[in-house]
Amino acid sequence: MRLTVRHTTTYRYAPPRRAVVQSHRLTPSVFEGQQTIWWNISVPGAWTGATFRDGAGDRIETVSMLGPVEEVLVEVTGEVETQDLAGVLRGHRETVPPTAYLRTTRATHPDTGLRELSADALAGADGDPLDRAHRLSRAVAEAIAYVPGETHAHTSAAEALSLGKGVCQDHAHALIGAAIAADMPARYVTGYLFVGDEPMGEASHAWAEIHVPELGWVGFDPANRCCPDARYIRLGSGHDAQLAAPIRGLAQGVGEERLDVSVDVAEAAQSQQQ
Amino acid sequence: MSDGNTPPFFNEMFDATGAVRPPYGGLDGWAAAMPEELRSLKQSEAEALFRRIGITFAVYGEGGSPDRLIPFDMFPRVFGADEWRRLENGIKQRARALNAFLVDVYGRGEIVKAGRIPARLVYCNEAYETAVAGITPPKGVYSHIVGVDLVRTGPDEFFVLEDNCRTPSGVSYMLENREIMMRMFPHLFQQKRILPVETYPALLKRTLASVAPAKCQGEPRVAILTPGHFNSAYYEHSFLADQMGVELVEGQDLFVEGDYCWMRTTEGPKRVDVIYRRIDDAFIDPLCFRPDSMLGVPGLMNVYRSGGVTIASAPGAGVADDKAIYTYVPEMVRFYLGEEPILNNVPTWQCAKSDDCAYVLDNLSELVVKEVHGSGGYGMLVGPKATQEQVAAFAEKIKADPDNYIAQPTLALSTTPTFVEEGVAPRHVDLRPYCLVGETVELVPGGLTRVALTEGSLVVNSSQGGGVKDTWVVDE
C-alpha cells in the first residue's frame, strides 16, 4: 500500500513559556515492510539538531525553542510504501539485545492478574513461541474491551486489566506484561494506522512486539486482533508508552498547556485528488 | 605505646615482633613524643580547619547531618612505594577491564555471547540503560573516575569490596586531609618522602578534557553539574570546580540548542564540551529518563548520544558496579585484557542462587550480608557482631527476598595506629583510591582511608562511627 500521512500536533501555552525542548521519534522505521518515499517534520521557529539513530534503530531528533513560546506546531507529512510481512520486523537494524526487553516498567509490570492471564492463555500450548505469542495477544484482546475515555496516559497494564477496558496503549502494555511474565521479550511500538472509513479507528496507533527466536521481533495488535500489515506504519519502540513516545517534551515555566492532535492517514491515490 | 597486634588482624605499622615496618618509620617516635596537651591542641586545630573550609558533608552519599564533621584522625595511614605499585597496577587493571566491559555490553556483547556472564544479569539489570545501547563514548570510556574500595588482610593480601563506576565521592577528603596534615605537621613532610596527591584536580581536568567530543573545537570547556547546595556532597562539587578552575553549574544553567549543550553566562551562551555530572542517571534528562526531574537538562541525552557533549561518567556506567556484576570482574580482566587479576575479589555468595542461599542461611553468624543495591553500611548484617535475635530476624528477610542479598566472609581487616582517648591504639581501616580514566589511566599515590574508631568495629562508614585519615605513599 502507498500511504500518505499528515500528523499535526499543536501545543499552546498561556502564559507563554520560557523555552520548549522536545525529543522526536517521528520518522518511519527502516525495515523491509516499509519504504519511505518522502518524509518531512517541520516545527516553525524551532532549532532542530542532535539527530541520531538510537540503539533500538529509531531516528531521534531534538527541537528547541527559546521563549517566550506561545505555540509549538509539529507538522509531520510524508508518504510511505508498505508491505504486509505478517507483523515480522524483517531487516530492522538495532543494537539493543532482546534480553533487555525482559525488563518491566511501572506501566507494564505484570501483577497477579496479568500473570494469571498469561498462564491461562498458555495452558495446553506447545512450545512454539509464535503460537504462544498469538495466544497471549488474543487473551489480552478478550480481557480488555476497547472503550475510549476509561483510562488515561498513566494507567498501568494491571489497572487496565482489572478495569477490563482500555485503548490501544492499555492493550499494548498488557500484552507486554503478559509476554514478559511468560519469559518472552516484549516492547511497545508506536506508529500510524490506515483505518479507512472505520468510525472507531485511531490513525495514531500503538501495539506491541514480541521477540520470537526464529523470526526476530513480531508485531501484535490486540486492539485490532491482528498482526501489523500493510495498513501500518511503524515509527519507534521502547519499554513502554512513555519511553517510546513519538514526542517527549518539556516546556519551562508554568501555566496552561493546550494540546491539539490531528492524524490523517490515507491511501496515496485518494489524497492526490484533494 | 601498645603494639596493638591482635592476631588474626594484620597491623600495618608493627610486625609480629613489634618492630616498626619501614613505611611507618619515625611515626612511632613522632606519636610518642607528642604530649597529651599538644595532641588535643592539634586535634582541635584540625577540627577548626575543617569547619573553616566547610567540609562537613557525609561521604559516599550516606546521608546524615550536613553540618556534622567527620572525625579526622591525625595518625596517617602509610604504604611503601612497593606496596603501592602493586595496588596501583591492580586498580588500573580493574578500571580498564570495567570500561572494556561497559563498551562491550552497550555494543556487541561479546562477553555475554561467550557465556562468561549471564545475559540477564547484564541486560535485565536496573542500571543497564537501553537508551545508550549502541553509543560508544569518546575514547571508549564510560567510567572516568573509578573508586575502588579495598581492604587489606595481610602483607600482600588486598581484597576489592566494591567498585564505584558512577560518581564516587570523598576525593575532597583525600585532598583536604593532606592539606591539613601538611599545615599541622610540616616537619613530617620534610623528614619523609611522601608522594603528592595534590595533582589530582589537574589530572582530573586533563582526564575530562581528553574525552571531549570529536566535534569540540579548541580548548574543551568542562563543567561540573551538581544537584545543588542541598546535596550532601555539594561541598565536594564546588571544591573540585574551584580546584580545577571550571564552572559549577546546576541543570537550569544549561540548555540544549541545535547540536550542542550551552551554559548561560553573563557574556552570553558558551558551549560546554564535557559535563562531569554529580547527579544520577535518572535525573540527567527528563526527556530520556524520569520526566519529573527538575535537576537535569531537557534534551541533554540527545546531544550526548549524537556526539555533541561528553557526560562523565557516561549514563549507563552503573551496570559495571552492581553488586551482582561484581562477582564477574576478575572474569572481565581475563576476558578483555588477557591478564590474571592482580587484586582479589571477596568470595561472594549470591542468595539468588538456591545453593548459595542455603549456605548463607546455615552460616549466617560468620558472614557479612548486604543488600544488592544497598550502600552506606545500612541494611547489612555483620554476623559475628550480631545477636542471635538479629541473626534470626535477618534470616527471615533473606528468605522473603533472596534476590536482594549477597553474603561475604567476615574479613580480618588490617589495623593502623589511631589516636584514641587512651593514647594510640590499632583500629580497622579500608581504602578508596580514585582512578582516572581518559586518554590515559592515572592514579595519584593515595586515596581516602576510612577508619572504624570504635574498638573492634569493622564498619568504617562515617554514618556508623567511622573517621578518615590522610593516606601516604612513601618513597624511601
PDB file of N, CA and C in Angstrom, chain A residues 21-23 47-52 54-55 60-62 64 66 95-97 99-103 183 239 242-243 248-250 252, chain B residues 106-107 119-120 123-126 128-130 133-134 255-259 264 286-291 298-299 301-303 305-306:
ATOM      1  N   VAL A  21      11.658  22.299  24.826  1.00  0.00           N
ATOM      2  CA  VAL A  21      12.564  21.331  24.185  1.00  0.00           C
ATOM      3  C   VAL A  21      11.782  20.036  23.983  1.00  0.00           C
ATOM      4  N   GLN A  22      11.925  19.470  22.801  1.00  0.00           N
ATOM      5  CA  GLN A  22      11.239  18.204  22.529  1.00  0.00           C
ATOM      6  C   GLN A  22      12.201  17.201  21.906  1.00  0.00           C
ATOM      7  N   SER A  23      11.961  15.940  22.222  1.00  0.00           N
ATOM      8  CA  SER A  23      12.692  14.852  21.580  1.00  0.00           C
ATOM      9  C   SER A  23      11.687  14.116  20.702  1.00  0.00           C
ATOM     10  N   TRP A  47      14.743  25.356  16.479  1.00  0.00           N
ATOM     11  CA  TRP A  47      16.035  24.793  16.098  1.00  0.00           C
ATOM     12  C   TRP A  47      15.883  23.291  16.057  1.00  0.00           C
ATOM     13  N   THR A  48      16.395  22.658  15.021  1.00  0.00           N
ATOM     14  CA  THR A  48      16.442  21.201  15.023  1.00  0.00           C
ATOM     15  C   THR A  48      17.901  20.789  15.063  1.00  0.00           C
ATOM     16  N   GLY A  49      18.212  19.802  15.875  1.00  0.00           N
ATOM     17  CA  GLY A  49      19.601  19.327  15.955  1.00  0.00           C
ATOM     18  C   GLY A  49      19.674  18.036  16.713  1.00  0.00           C
ATOM     19  N   ALA A  50      20.888  17.675  17.140  1.00  0.00           N
ATOM     20  CA  ALA A  50      21.113  16.463  17.923  1.00  0.00           C
ATOM     21  C   ALA A  50      20.300  15.297  17.374  1.00  0.00           C
ATOM     22  N   THR A  51      20.560  14.986  16.113  1.00  0.00           N
ATOM     23  CA  THR A  51      19.819  13.962  15.405  1.00  0.00           C
ATOM     24  C   THR A  51      20.669  12.698  15.308  1.00  0.00           C
ATOM     25  N   PHE A  52      20.064  11.563  15.571  1.00  0.00           N
ATOM     26  CA  PHE A  52      20.832  10.313  15.528  1.00  0.00           C
ATOM     27  C   PHE A  52      19.875   9.136  15.484  1.00  0.00           C
ATOM     28  N   ASP A  54      19.052   5.680  17.435  1.00  0.00           N
ATOM     29  CA  ASP A  54      19.402   5.088  18.734  1.00  0.00           C
ATOM     30  C   ASP A  54      19.591   3.572  18.620  1.00  0.00           C
ATOM     31  N   GLY A  55      19.931   2.959  19.745  1.00  0.00           N
ATOM     32  CA  GLY A  55      20.243   1.532  19.742  1.00  0.00           C
ATOM     33  C   GLY A  55      19.068   0.648  19.368  1.00  0.00           C
ATOM     34  N   ILE A  60      16.022   9.763  15.982  1.00  0.00           N
ATOM     35  CA  ILE A  60      15.607  10.720  17.005  1.00  0.00           C
ATOM     36  C   ILE A  60      16.110  12.113  16.650  1.00  0.00           C
ATOM     37  N   GLU A  61      15.245  13.099  16.785  1.00  0.00           N
ATOM     38  CA  GLU A  61      15.630  14.485  16.538  1.00  0.00           C
ATOM     39  C   GLU A  61      15.260  15.334  17.739  1.00  0.00           C
ATOM     40  N   THR A  62      16.003  16.400  17.924  1.00  0.00           N
ATOM     41  CA  THR A  62      15.751  17.290  19.052  1.00  0.00           C
ATOM     42  C   THR A  62      15.353  18.648  18.511  1.00  0.00           C
ATOM     43  N   SER A  64      14.270  22.677  19.724  1.00  0.00           N
ATOM     44  CA  SER A  64      14.206  23.582  20.862  1.00  0.00           C
ATOM     45  C   SER A  64      13.766  24.964  20.415  1.00  0.00           C
ATOM     46  N   LEU A  66      13.464  28.957  22.050  1.00  0.00           N
ATOM     47  CA  LEU A  66      13.661  29.847  23.186  1.00  0.00           C
ATOM     48  C   LEU A  66      12.484  30.815  23.250  1.00  0.00           C
ATOM     49  N   THR A  95      20.747  -2.424  18.012  1.00  0.00           N
ATOM     50  CA  THR A  95      21.827  -2.912  18.865  1.00  0.00           C
ATOM     51  C   THR A  95      21.315  -3.512  20.163  1.00  0.00           C
ATOM     52  N   VAL A  96      20.204  -3.015  20.657  1.00  0.00           N
ATOM     53  CA  VAL A  96      19.724  -3.473  21.966  1.00  0.00           C
ATOM     54  C   VAL A  96      19.403  -4.970  21.892  1.00  0.00           C
ATOM     55  N   PRO A  97      19.989  -5.778  22.769  1.00  0.00           N
ATOM     56  CA  PRO A  97      19.698  -7.208  22.726  1.00  0.00           C
ATOM     57  C   PRO A  97      18.275  -7.494  23.214  1.00  0.00           C
ATOM     58  N   THR A  99      17.093  -9.584  25.158  1.00  0.00           N
ATOM     59  CA  THR A  99      17.017  -9.851  26.603  1.00  0.00           C
ATOM     60  C   THR A  99      16.701  -8.591  27.406  1.00  0.00           C
ATOM     61  N   ALA A 100      17.166  -7.436  26.908  1.00  0.00           N
ATOM     62  CA  ALA A 100      16.919  -6.182  27.639  1.00  0.00           C
ATOM     63  C   ALA A 100      15.424  -5.895  27.733  1.00  0.00           C
ATOM     64  N   TYR A 101      14.650  -6.494  26.838  1.00  0.00           N
ATOM     65  CA  TYR A 101      13.202  -6.260  26.847  1.00  0.00           C
ATOM     66  C   TYR A 101      12.458  -7.280  27.706  1.00  0.00           C
ATOM     67  N   LEU A 102      13.190  -7.919  28.596  1.00  0.00           N
ATOM     68  CA  LEU A 102      12.522  -8.736  29.615  1.00  0.00           C
ATOM     69  C   LEU A 102      12.287  -7.898  30.864  1.00  0.00           C
ATOM     70  N   ARG A 103      12.738  -6.633  30.803  1.00  0.00           N
ATOM     71  CA  ARG A 103      12.527  -5.737  31.942  1.00  0.00           C
ATOM     72  C   ARG A 103      11.155  -5.100  31.847  1.00  0.00           C
ATOM     73  N   ASP A 183       8.169 -15.019  30.034  1.00  0.00           N
ATOM     74  CA  ASP A 183       9.590 -15.036  29.694  1.00  0.00           C
ATOM     75  C   ASP A 183       9.866 -14.766  28.212  1.00  0.00           C
ATOM     76  N   HIS A 239      10.376   0.544  26.103  1.00  0.00           N
ATOM     77  CA  HIS A 239       9.870  -0.396  27.100  1.00  0.00           C
ATOM     78  C   HIS A 239       8.386  -0.169  27.402  1.00  0.00           C
ATOM     79  N   GLN A 242       5.605   5.680  27.493  1.00  0.00           N
ATOM     80  CA  GLN A 242       6.364   6.900  27.757  1.00  0.00           C
ATOM     81  C   GLN A 242       7.743   6.854  27.083  1.00  0.00           C
ATOM     82  N   LEU A 243       8.410   5.706  27.204  1.00  0.00           N
ATOM     83  CA  LEU A 243       9.761   5.599  26.648  1.00  0.00           C
ATOM     84  C   LEU A 243       9.746   5.507  25.117  1.00  0.00           C
ATOM     85  N   ARG A 248       8.452  13.575  23.132  1.00  0.00           N
ATOM     86  CA  ARG A 248       8.621  13.803  24.571  1.00  0.00           C
ATOM     87  C   ARG A 248       9.109  15.225  24.702  1.00  0.00           C
ATOM     88  N   GLY A 249       8.387  16.024  25.463  1.00  0.00           N
ATOM     89  CA  GLY A 249       8.762  17.429  25.517  1.00  0.00           C
ATOM     90  C   GLY A 249       8.685  17.999  26.901  1.00  0.00           C
ATOM     91  N   LEU A 250       9.288  19.166  27.032  1.00  0.00           N
ATOM     92  CA  LEU A 250       9.233  19.858  28.304  1.00  0.00           C
ATOM     93  C   LEU A 250       9.166  21.361  28.032  1.00  0.00           C
ATOM     94  N   GLN A 252       9.398  24.943  29.775  1.00  0.00           N
ATOM     95  CA  GLN A 252       9.859  25.535  31.026  1.00  0.00           C
ATOM     96  C   GLN A 252       8.995  26.726  31.401  1.00  0.00           C
TER      97      GLN A 252
ATOM     98  N   TYR B 106      27.259  -2.441  25.915  1.00  0.00           N
ATOM     99  CA  TYR B 106      26.422  -1.492  25.170  1.00  0.00           C
ATOM    100  C   TYR B 106      26.706  -1.599  23.663  1.00  0.00           C
ATOM    101  N   GLY B 107      27.558  -2.538  23.303  1.00  0.00           N
ATOM    102  CA  GLY B 107      27.870  -2.746  21.895  1.00  0.00           C
ATOM    103  C   GLY B 107      27.537  -4.167  21.492  1.00  0.00           C
ATOM    104  N   ALA B 119      23.414 -13.339  30.450  1.00  0.00           N
ATOM    105  CA  ALA B 119      22.797 -12.219  29.724  1.00  0.00           C
ATOM    106  C   ALA B 119      21.834 -11.424  30.602  1.00  0.00           C
ATOM    107  N   ARG B 120      21.044 -12.146  31.373  1.00  0.00           N
ATOM    108  CA  ARG B 120      20.024 -11.442  32.168  1.00  0.00           C
ATOM    109  C   ARG B 120      20.630 -10.568  33.251  1.00  0.00           C
ATOM    110  N   TYR B 123      21.626  -7.451  31.044  1.00  0.00           N
ATOM    111  CA  TYR B 123      20.626  -6.708  30.276  1.00  0.00           C
ATOM    112  C   TYR B 123      19.323  -6.467  31.039  1.00  0.00           C
ATOM    113  N   CYS B 124      19.065  -7.265  32.053  1.00  0.00           N
ATOM    114  CA  CYS B 124      17.858  -7.010  32.851  1.00  0.00           C
ATOM    115  C   CYS B 124      18.203  -6.240  34.121  1.00  0.00           C
ATOM    116  N   ASN B 125      19.457  -5.831  34.227  1.00  0.00           N
ATOM    117  CA  ASN B 125      19.897  -5.068  35.388  1.00  0.00           C
ATOM    118  C   ASN B 125      19.259  -3.689  35.371  1.00  0.00           C
ATOM    119  N   GLU B 126      18.860  -3.240  36.556  1.00  0.00           N
ATOM    120  CA  GLU B 126      18.240  -1.907  36.635  1.00  0.00           C
ATOM    121  C   GLU B 126      19.152  -0.810  36.115  1.00  0.00           C
ATOM    122  N   TYR B 128      21.285  -1.053  33.678  1.00  0.00           N
ATOM    123  CA  TYR B 128      21.548  -1.125  32.234  1.00  0.00           C
ATOM    124  C   TYR B 128      20.597  -0.165  31.533  1.00  0.00           C
ATOM    125  N   GLU B 129      21.132   0.811  30.818  1.00  0.00           N
ATOM    126  CA  GLU B 129      20.300   1.816  30.155  1.00  0.00           C
ATOM    127  C   GLU B 129      20.134   1.465  28.681  1.00  0.00           C
ATOM    128  N   THR B 130      18.942   0.991  28.332  1.00  0.00           N
ATOM    129  CA  THR B 130      18.663   0.681  26.938  1.00  0.00           C
ATOM    130  C   THR B 130      18.942   1.902  26.054  1.00  0.00           C
ATOM    131  N   ALA B 133      22.417   2.007  24.447  1.00  0.00           N
ATOM    132  CA  ALA B 133      22.947   0.887  23.672  1.00  0.00           C
ATOM    133  C   ALA B 133      23.383   1.422  22.314  1.00  0.00           C
ATOM    134  N   GLY B 134      24.506   0.944  21.849  1.00  0.00           N
ATOM    135  CA  GLY B 134      24.991   1.377  20.538  1.00  0.00           C
ATOM    136  C   GLY B 134      25.811   2.658  20.585  1.00  0.00           C
ATOM    137  N   PHE B 255      21.422  24.621  28.775  1.00  0.00           N
ATOM    138  CA  PHE B 255      20.295  24.351  27.880  1.00  0.00           C
ATOM    139  C   PHE B 255      20.805  23.753  26.584  1.00  0.00           C
ATOM    140  N   VAL B 256      19.869  23.115  25.893  1.00  0.00           N
ATOM    141  CA  VAL B 256      20.194  22.444  24.643  1.00  0.00           C
ATOM    142  C   VAL B 256      19.660  23.256  23.487  1.00  0.00           C
ATOM    143  N   GLU B 257      20.505  23.494  22.501  1.00  0.00           N
ATOM    144  CA  GLU B 257      20.046  24.146  21.278  1.00  0.00           C
ATOM    145  C   GLU B 257      20.859  23.593  20.127  1.00  0.00           C
ATOM    146  N   GLY B 258      20.165  23.204  19.074  1.00  0.00           N
ATOM    147  CA  GLY B 258      20.856  22.624  17.929  1.00  0.00           C
ATOM    148  C   GLY B 258      21.579  21.358  18.347  1.00  0.00           C
ATOM    149  N   ASP B 259      22.842  21.224  17.962  1.00  0.00           N
ATOM    150  CA  ASP B 259      23.583  20.002  18.224  1.00  0.00           C
ATOM    151  C   ASP B 259      24.344  20.017  19.545  1.00  0.00           C
ATOM    152  N   ARG B 264      24.549  29.190  30.300  1.00  0.00           N
ATOM    153  CA  ARG B 264      24.214  30.614  30.361  1.00  0.00           C
ATOM    154  C   ARG B 264      25.318  31.339  31.133  1.00  0.00           C
ATOM    155  N   PRO B 286      14.976  14.916  31.652  1.00  0.00           N
ATOM    156  CA  PRO B 286      13.565  14.486  31.779  1.00  0.00           C
ATOM    157  C   PRO B 286      12.977  13.975  30.460  1.00  0.00           C
ATOM    158  N   LEU B 287      13.626  14.240  29.330  1.00  0.00           N
ATOM    159  CA  LEU B 287      13.091  13.741  28.063  1.00  0.00           C
ATOM    160  C   LEU B 287      13.563  12.320  27.773  1.00  0.00           C
ATOM    161  N   CYS B 288      14.496  11.823  28.587  1.00  0.00           N
ATOM    162  CA  CYS B 288      15.016  10.473  28.344  1.00  0.00           C
ATOM    163  C   CYS B 288      14.739   9.570  29.534  1.00  0.00           C
ATOM    164  N   PHE B 289      14.923  10.107  30.718  1.00  0.00           N
ATOM    165  CA  PHE B 289      14.716   9.303  31.924  1.00  0.00           C
ATOM    166  C   PHE B 289      13.502   9.831  32.686  1.00  0.00           C
ATOM    167  N   ARG B 290      13.661  10.073  33.995  1.00  0.00           N
ATOM    168  CA  ARG B 290      12.496  10.478  34.787  1.00  0.00           C
ATOM    169  C   ARG B 290      11.918  11.801  34.320  1.00  0.00           C
ATOM    170  N   PRO B 291      10.667  11.800  33.860  1.00  0.00           N
ATOM    171  CA  PRO B 291      10.081  13.027  33.312  1.00  0.00           C
ATOM    172  C   PRO B 291       9.882  14.118  34.360  1.00  0.00           C
ATOM    173  N   PRO B 298      16.792  19.234  29.843  1.00  0.00           N
ATOM    174  CA  PRO B 298      15.986  18.577  28.816  1.00  0.00           C
ATOM    175  C   PRO B 298      16.725  18.527  27.477  1.00  0.00           C
ATOM    176  N   GLY B 299      16.817  17.342  26.908  1.00  0.00           N
ATOM    177  CA  GLY B 299      17.462  17.171  25.610  1.00  0.00           C
ATOM    178  C   GLY B 299      18.936  16.814  25.703  1.00  0.00           C
ATOM    179  N   MET B 301      20.521  14.210  26.805  1.00  0.00           N
ATOM    180  CA  MET B 301      20.872  12.858  26.367  1.00  0.00           C
ATOM    181  C   MET B 301      20.931  12.760  24.841  1.00  0.00           C
ATOM    182  N   ASN B 302      20.087  13.549  24.158  1.00  0.00           N
ATOM    183  CA  ASN B 302      20.145  13.529  22.695  1.00  0.00           C
ATOM    184  C   ASN B 302      21.434  14.167  22.195  1.00  0.00           C
ATOM    185  N   VAL B 303      21.836  15.251  22.842  1.00  0.00           N
ATOM    186  CA  VAL B 303      23.103  15.889  22.462  1.00  0.00           C
ATOM    187  C   VAL B 303      24.252  14.926  22.734  1.00  0.00           C
ATOM    188  N   ARG B 305      24.111  11.613  22.895  1.00  0.00           N
ATOM    189  CA  ARG B 305      24.083  10.447  22.015  1.00  0.00           C
ATOM    190  C   ARG B 305      24.431  10.791  20.572  1.00  0.00           C
ATOM    191  N   SER B 306      24.289  12.076  20.187  1.00  0.00           N
ATOM    192  CA  SER B 306      24.667  12.449  18.830  1.00  0.00           C
ATOM    193  C   SER B 306      26.080  13.030  18.792  1.00  0.00           C
TER     194      SER B 306
END
